[in-house]
Short mmCIF file of C-alpha atoms in Angstrom, two decimals:
data_model
loop_
_atom_site.label_atom_id
_atom_site.label_comp_id
_atom_site.label_asym_id
_atom_site.label_seq_id
_atom_site.Cartn_x
_atom_site.Cartn_y
_atom_site.Cartn_z
CA MET A 151 -11.48 6.33 16.33
CA ASN A 152 -9.80 9.43 14.64
CA PHE A 153 -11.58 12.73 14.71
CA PHE A 154 -9.66 14.00 12.27
CA SER A 155 -10.67 11.10 9.55
CA ALA A 156 -13.99 11.15 10.76
CA CYS A 157 -14.43 14.98 9.60
CA LYS A 158 -12.63 13.86 6.53
CA SER A 159 -15.32 11.37 5.83
CA ILE A 160 -18.48 13.28 6.29
CA LEU A 161 -17.11 16.06 4.55
CA LEU A 162 -16.91 13.87 1.72
CA THR A 163 -20.34 12.34 2.17
CA GLU A 164 -22.85 13.38 -0.55
CA ASP A 165 -25.77 12.27 1.08
CA ILE A 166 -27.74 14.84 2.87
CA LYS A 167 -29.40 12.75 5.43
CA LEU A 168 -26.32 10.42 6.01
CA LYS A 169 -24.10 13.96 6.31
CA CYS A 170 -26.28 15.20 9.14
CA ASP A 171 -26.90 11.78 10.96
CA SER A 172 -23.29 11.05 10.72
CA LEU A 173 -22.17 14.77 11.72
CA LYS A 174 -24.51 14.45 15.27
CA LEU A 175 -23.46 10.86 15.80
CA LEU A 176 -19.65 12.59 15.71
CA TYR A 177 -20.51 15.70 18.04
CA PHE A 178 -22.47 12.90 21.03
CA ASN A 179 -19.16 10.50 20.80
CA PHE A 180 -16.97 13.39 20.49
CA ASN A 181 -14.85 12.17 24.02
CA THR A 182 -14.59 8.93 22.57
CA TYR A 183 -12.09 10.06 19.33
CA ASN A 184 -8.34 10.71 19.65
CA PHE A 185 -6.62 13.87 18.00
CA MET A 186 -3.40 12.18 16.61
CA PRO A 187 -2.57 14.67 13.40
CA HIS A 188 -2.01 13.32 9.74
CA SER A 189 1.02 12.93 8.16
CA LEU A 190 -1.08 14.38 4.95
CA ILE A 191 -3.68 16.53 4.54
CA VAL A 192 -6.05 16.53 1.32
CA SER A 193 -6.75 19.38 -0.32
CA ILE A 194 -10.41 19.49 -1.07
CA GLU A 195 -11.74 21.50 -3.99
CA LYS A 196 -15.37 20.10 -4.19
CA PRO A 197 -17.43 18.55 -0.56
CA GLY A 198 -19.36 16.13 -0.75
CA ARG A 199 -22.95 17.33 -1.96
CA PRO A 200 -26.23 16.11 -3.54
CA VAL A 201 -26.41 16.84 -7.27
CA LYS A 202 -28.79 19.31 -6.80
CA PRO A 203 -28.90 21.95 -6.51
CA ILE A 204 -27.68 23.13 -9.60
CA LEU A 205 -24.43 25.48 -9.39
CA VAL A 206 -24.12 28.91 -11.52
CA GLU A 207 -22.27 31.90 -11.13
CA PRO A 208 -24.00 34.55 -7.78
CA GLN A 209 -25.61 36.68 -10.85
CA GLN A 210 -27.53 33.82 -12.58
CA VAL A 211 -29.72 32.93 -9.25
CA ILE A 212 -33.32 33.32 -9.16
CA ARG A 213 -34.02 36.78 -7.60
CA ARG A 214 -35.54 36.23 -4.00
CA LYS A 215 -37.88 38.57 -3.42
CA VAL A 216 -40.54 38.26 -0.42
CA GLY A 217 -43.39 39.36 -2.19
CA ASN A 218 -44.14 36.42 -4.32
CA GLU A 219 -44.58 32.57 -3.92
CA LYS A 220 -41.47 31.80 -5.95
CA GLY A 221 -39.13 34.46 -4.71
CA TYR A 222 -39.81 33.61 -1.36
CA ALA A 223 -39.62 30.00 -1.63
CA GLY A 224 -36.17 30.95 -3.67
CA LEU A 225 -35.17 32.98 -0.36
CA PHE A 226 -35.42 30.25 2.19
CA HIS A 227 -33.83 27.97 -0.40
CA ALA A 228 -30.75 30.06 -0.76
CA LEU A 229 -30.69 30.18 3.03
CA ALA A 230 -30.66 26.16 2.98
CA HIS A 231 -28.14 26.67 1.06
CA ILE A 232 -25.65 28.85 2.66
CA GLU A 233 -26.42 26.54 5.88
CA TYR A 234 -25.67 23.25 4.16
CA ASN A 235 -22.20 25.01 2.95
CA ALA A 236 -21.49 25.92 6.28
CA ILE A 237 -21.67 22.58 7.69
CA ASN A 238 -19.02 21.60 5.01
CA LEU A 239 -16.86 24.70 6.01
CA SER A 240 -16.63 23.84 9.71
CA LEU A 241 -15.75 20.34 9.02
CA ASP A 242 -13.29 21.57 7.02
CA THR A 243 -11.84 23.58 9.55
CA CYS A 244 -11.69 20.89 12.14
CA TYR A 245 -10.28 18.31 9.47
CA ARG A 246 -8.17 20.95 7.84
CA PHE A 247 -6.04 22.35 11.05
CA GLN A 248 -5.26 19.66 13.11
CA HIS A 249 -3.02 21.68 15.60
CA MET A 250 -5.10 23.14 17.89
CA PRO A 251 -6.37 22.74 21.29
CA GLN A 252 -9.40 20.31 21.87
CA GLN A 253 -11.82 23.23 22.64
CA TYR A 254 -11.60 24.64 19.43
CA TYR A 255 -12.35 21.17 17.63
CA LEU A 256 -15.50 21.06 19.71
CA ASN A 257 -16.22 25.01 19.06
CA TRP A 258 -16.04 24.23 15.38
CA LEU A 259 -18.44 20.65 15.87
CA THR A 260 -20.90 22.53 17.57
CA VAL A 261 -21.34 25.43 14.61
CA ALA A 262 -21.74 22.51 12.19
CA VAL A 263 -24.29 20.46 14.20
CA GLU A 264 -26.28 23.71 15.11
CA GLU A 265 -25.61 24.61 10.84
CA VAL A 266 -27.30 21.06 10.60
CA CYS A 267 -30.30 22.18 12.73
CA HIS A 268 -30.83 25.13 10.53
CA PHE A 269 -30.80 23.57 7.70
CA GLU A 270 -33.30 21.17 8.53
CA LEU A 271 -35.75 23.63 9.79
CA LEU A 272 -35.36 25.60 6.62
CA ASN A 273 -35.61 22.70 4.36
CA TYR A 274 -39.15 21.56 6.46
CA TYR A 275 -40.26 25.12 5.75
CA LEU A 276 -39.54 24.75 2.18
CA HIS A 277 -41.54 21.48 2.12
CA GLN A 278 -44.56 23.27 3.81
CA LEU A 279 -44.12 25.97 1.13
CA GLY A 280 -44.52 22.98 -1.75
CA TYR A 281 -40.52 22.92 -2.34
CA SER A 282 -37.70 21.69 -1.15
CA TYR A 283 -33.99 21.84 -0.99
CA GLY A 284 -32.45 21.33 -4.60
CA ASP A 285 -35.39 23.24 -6.32
CA PHE A 286 -33.51 26.21 -7.39
CA THR A 287 -30.12 27.06 -8.54
CA ALA A 288 -27.63 28.42 -5.97
CA HIS A 289 -23.90 29.98 -6.01
CA ASN A 290 -21.00 28.23 -4.52
CA GLU A 291 -18.89 31.63 -3.29
CA LEU A 292 -18.83 30.20 0.12
CA TRP A 293 -16.93 27.23 -0.48
CA VAL A 294 -14.26 28.93 -3.41
CA MET A 295 -13.39 31.21 -0.34
CA ALA A 296 -12.75 27.75 1.68
CA TYR A 297 -10.76 26.48 -0.74
CA LYS A 298 -8.98 29.99 -1.26
CA THR A 299 -7.99 30.31 2.56
CA GLU A 300 -7.05 26.53 2.72
CA TYR A 301 -3.55 27.01 3.41
CA ASP A 302 -3.77 29.01 6.56
CA ILE A 303 -5.82 29.09 9.49
CA LEU A 304 -5.72 32.71 10.01
CA ALA A 305 -6.98 33.58 6.85
CA ARG A 306 -9.63 30.90 6.92
CA ILE A 307 -11.33 32.07 10.54
CA GLY A 308 -11.03 35.66 9.49
CA LEU A 309 -12.29 35.44 6.07
CA VAL A 310 -14.97 32.88 6.27
CA HIS A 311 -15.88 32.76 9.43
CA LYS A 312 -15.82 36.31 10.13
CA VAL A 313 -16.72 37.86 7.33
CA LEU A 314 -19.02 35.65 5.05
CA GLU A 315 -21.04 34.11 7.69
CA ALA A 316 -21.10 37.04 9.88
CA LYS A 317 -22.91 38.57 7.13
CA GLY A 318 -25.92 36.51 8.70
CA ILE A 319 -26.15 39.03 11.81
CA ASP A 320 -26.65 41.45 9.28
CA SER A 321 -29.17 40.10 7.13
CA ALA A 322 -31.10 38.69 9.43
CA PRO A 323 -32.94 41.87 11.38
CA ALA A 324 -33.56 43.43 7.87
CA LEU A 325 -35.28 40.12 6.89
CA LEU A 326 -37.56 39.47 9.97
CA HIS A 327 -38.91 42.92 9.49
CA LYS A 328 -39.92 42.15 5.81
CA ILE A 329 -41.83 38.71 6.68
CA PRO A 330 -44.96 39.32 8.19
CA LYS A 331 -44.94 38.98 12.08
CA THR A 332 -47.82 36.82 11.45
CA ASN A 333 -45.35 34.50 9.79
CA LEU A 334 -44.61 32.47 12.87
CA ILE A 335 -42.94 29.53 11.63
CA ALA A 336 -40.43 31.85 9.59
CA HIS A 337 -40.10 34.54 12.52
CA LYS A 338 -39.05 31.42 14.70
CA ILE A 339 -36.43 30.00 12.60
CA LEU A 340 -34.79 32.74 11.50
CA ASN A 341 -34.76 34.20 15.31
CA ILE A 342 -32.84 30.83 16.17
CA ILE A 343 -30.52 30.97 13.51
CA TYR A 344 -29.62 34.97 14.01
CA LEU A 345 -28.84 33.95 18.02
CA ASP A 346 -26.99 30.97 16.55
CA GLU A 347 -24.99 32.88 14.05
CA ILE A 348 -23.96 35.54 16.94
CA LYS A 349 -22.64 32.84 18.82
CA HIS A 350 -20.68 31.50 15.56
CA ALA A 351 -19.33 34.83 15.08
CA GLN A 352 -17.77 34.66 18.98
CA PHE A 353 -16.08 31.75 18.14
CA GLY A 354 -14.69 33.13 15.00
CA ASN A 355 -13.75 36.30 16.90
CA TYR A 356 -12.07 34.56 19.85
CA TRP A 357 -9.80 31.76 18.10
CA PHE A 358 -8.59 34.89 15.43
CA ASN A 359 -7.61 36.43 18.29
CA TYR A 360 -6.37 33.73 20.27
CA ILE A 361 -4.18 33.13 16.37
CA CYS A 362 -3.32 36.50 16.22
CA GLN A 363 -1.61 36.28 20.17
CA GLN A 364 0.28 33.50 19.18
CA ARG A 365 1.70 35.24 16.36
CA LYS A 366 2.24 38.01 18.60
CA ILE A 367 0.61 40.67 15.43
CA ASP A 368 -2.22 42.78 15.86
CA ALA A 369 -5.70 41.29 15.43
CA THR A 370 -7.03 44.42 14.11
CA THR A 371 -4.84 45.56 11.77
CA THR A 372 -4.27 41.84 10.20
CA PHE A 373 -7.92 41.56 9.93
CA PHE A 374 -8.11 44.43 7.76
CA GLU A 375 -5.22 43.51 6.24
CA LEU A 376 -6.99 40.24 5.20
CA LEU A 377 -9.86 41.94 3.28
CA HIS A 378 -7.96 44.46 1.62
CA GLN A 379 -5.33 41.24 -0.08
CA PHE A 380 -8.65 39.41 -1.00
CA ALA A 381 -10.35 41.98 -2.25
CA ILE A 382 -13.94 41.10 -0.29
CA PRO A 383 -17.08 42.69 -1.60
CA LYS A 384 -18.27 45.49 0.47
CA ILE A 385 -21.00 44.87 2.83
CA THR A 386 -24.35 46.06 1.79
CA GLY A 387 -27.49 47.00 3.75
CA SER A 388 -27.65 47.92 7.25
CA ILE A 389 -24.84 46.64 9.37
CA ASP A 390 -26.33 45.06 12.87
CA PHE A 391 -24.12 47.09 15.43
CA ALA A 392 -25.69 45.48 18.59
CA GLY A 393 -25.19 41.78 17.14
CA ARG A 394 -21.91 42.78 16.07
CA ILE A 395 -21.00 43.99 19.40
CA LYS A 396 -22.29 40.66 21.20
CA ALA A 397 -20.47 38.71 18.49
CA GLY A 398 -17.28 39.90 19.75
CA PHE A 399 -16.36 42.61 17.19
CA SER A 400 -14.64 45.15 18.29
CA HIS A 401 -15.48 48.92 17.67
CA LYS A 402 -13.07 49.72 15.47
CA GLU A 403 -13.99 46.62 13.15
CA ILE A 404 -17.51 47.65 13.20
CA GLU A 405 -16.90 50.92 12.56
CA TYR A 406 -14.39 50.29 9.66
CA LEU A 407 -16.77 47.93 7.99
CA GLN A 408 -19.55 50.75 8.29
CA ALA A 409 -17.26 53.38 6.80
CA ASN A 410 -16.44 50.72 3.39
CA LYS A 411 -19.91 49.30 3.28
CA ASP A 412 -21.68 49.84 -0.33
#
């Protein structure tokens, strides 16, 4: 069985349960797969996903306010959508770049499985609120960036995994502060996601630095150049300095992000 074929197949799977179950099976049987690279790696503009949620422009997504029932549910729906997209992102990061050390694939497959866990927890919580994944609109910004960076592993990891996914490190503490501490389920889920996202960003930083070393280029300078090249939107809100340090961001990177945020 070929690992990259399996990743592609799961990536294109539309049924959520089948995608999640297949991914867990791939993870538990990781050592039984061969890693022979494909002669042709196809571009995937649209990964497998269910008919709903309906995708709209970011500014058209329902306003997510903690203070009212629908807005609160919409907030957790948005988080579930991010996690679902992150499953596909990690699978594509495995499938698309087929000449890396085996530990690279184990790391990103681990990320994908943990994103499945996050998604399932959030969807369970949505059910407790009387909703489910697909009940609200969503946007597709994460996958758009994944598609834009499919040509180069450095751009993919630098912009998707070091920037867009790492935003969860900053947003989680602020979100936890807004939600009443008496809401134990929400706090437990968000804390699990927060700690896992730090680990995922560690993987992103490790492999970004690894590739820069292989290419004999400076990692910090290259990171800043990518931010400018792709005109990445500035970070809004506060930056979780301690969380980002744990995730492997350098002081210089964090100071740069802090100085250039909205």
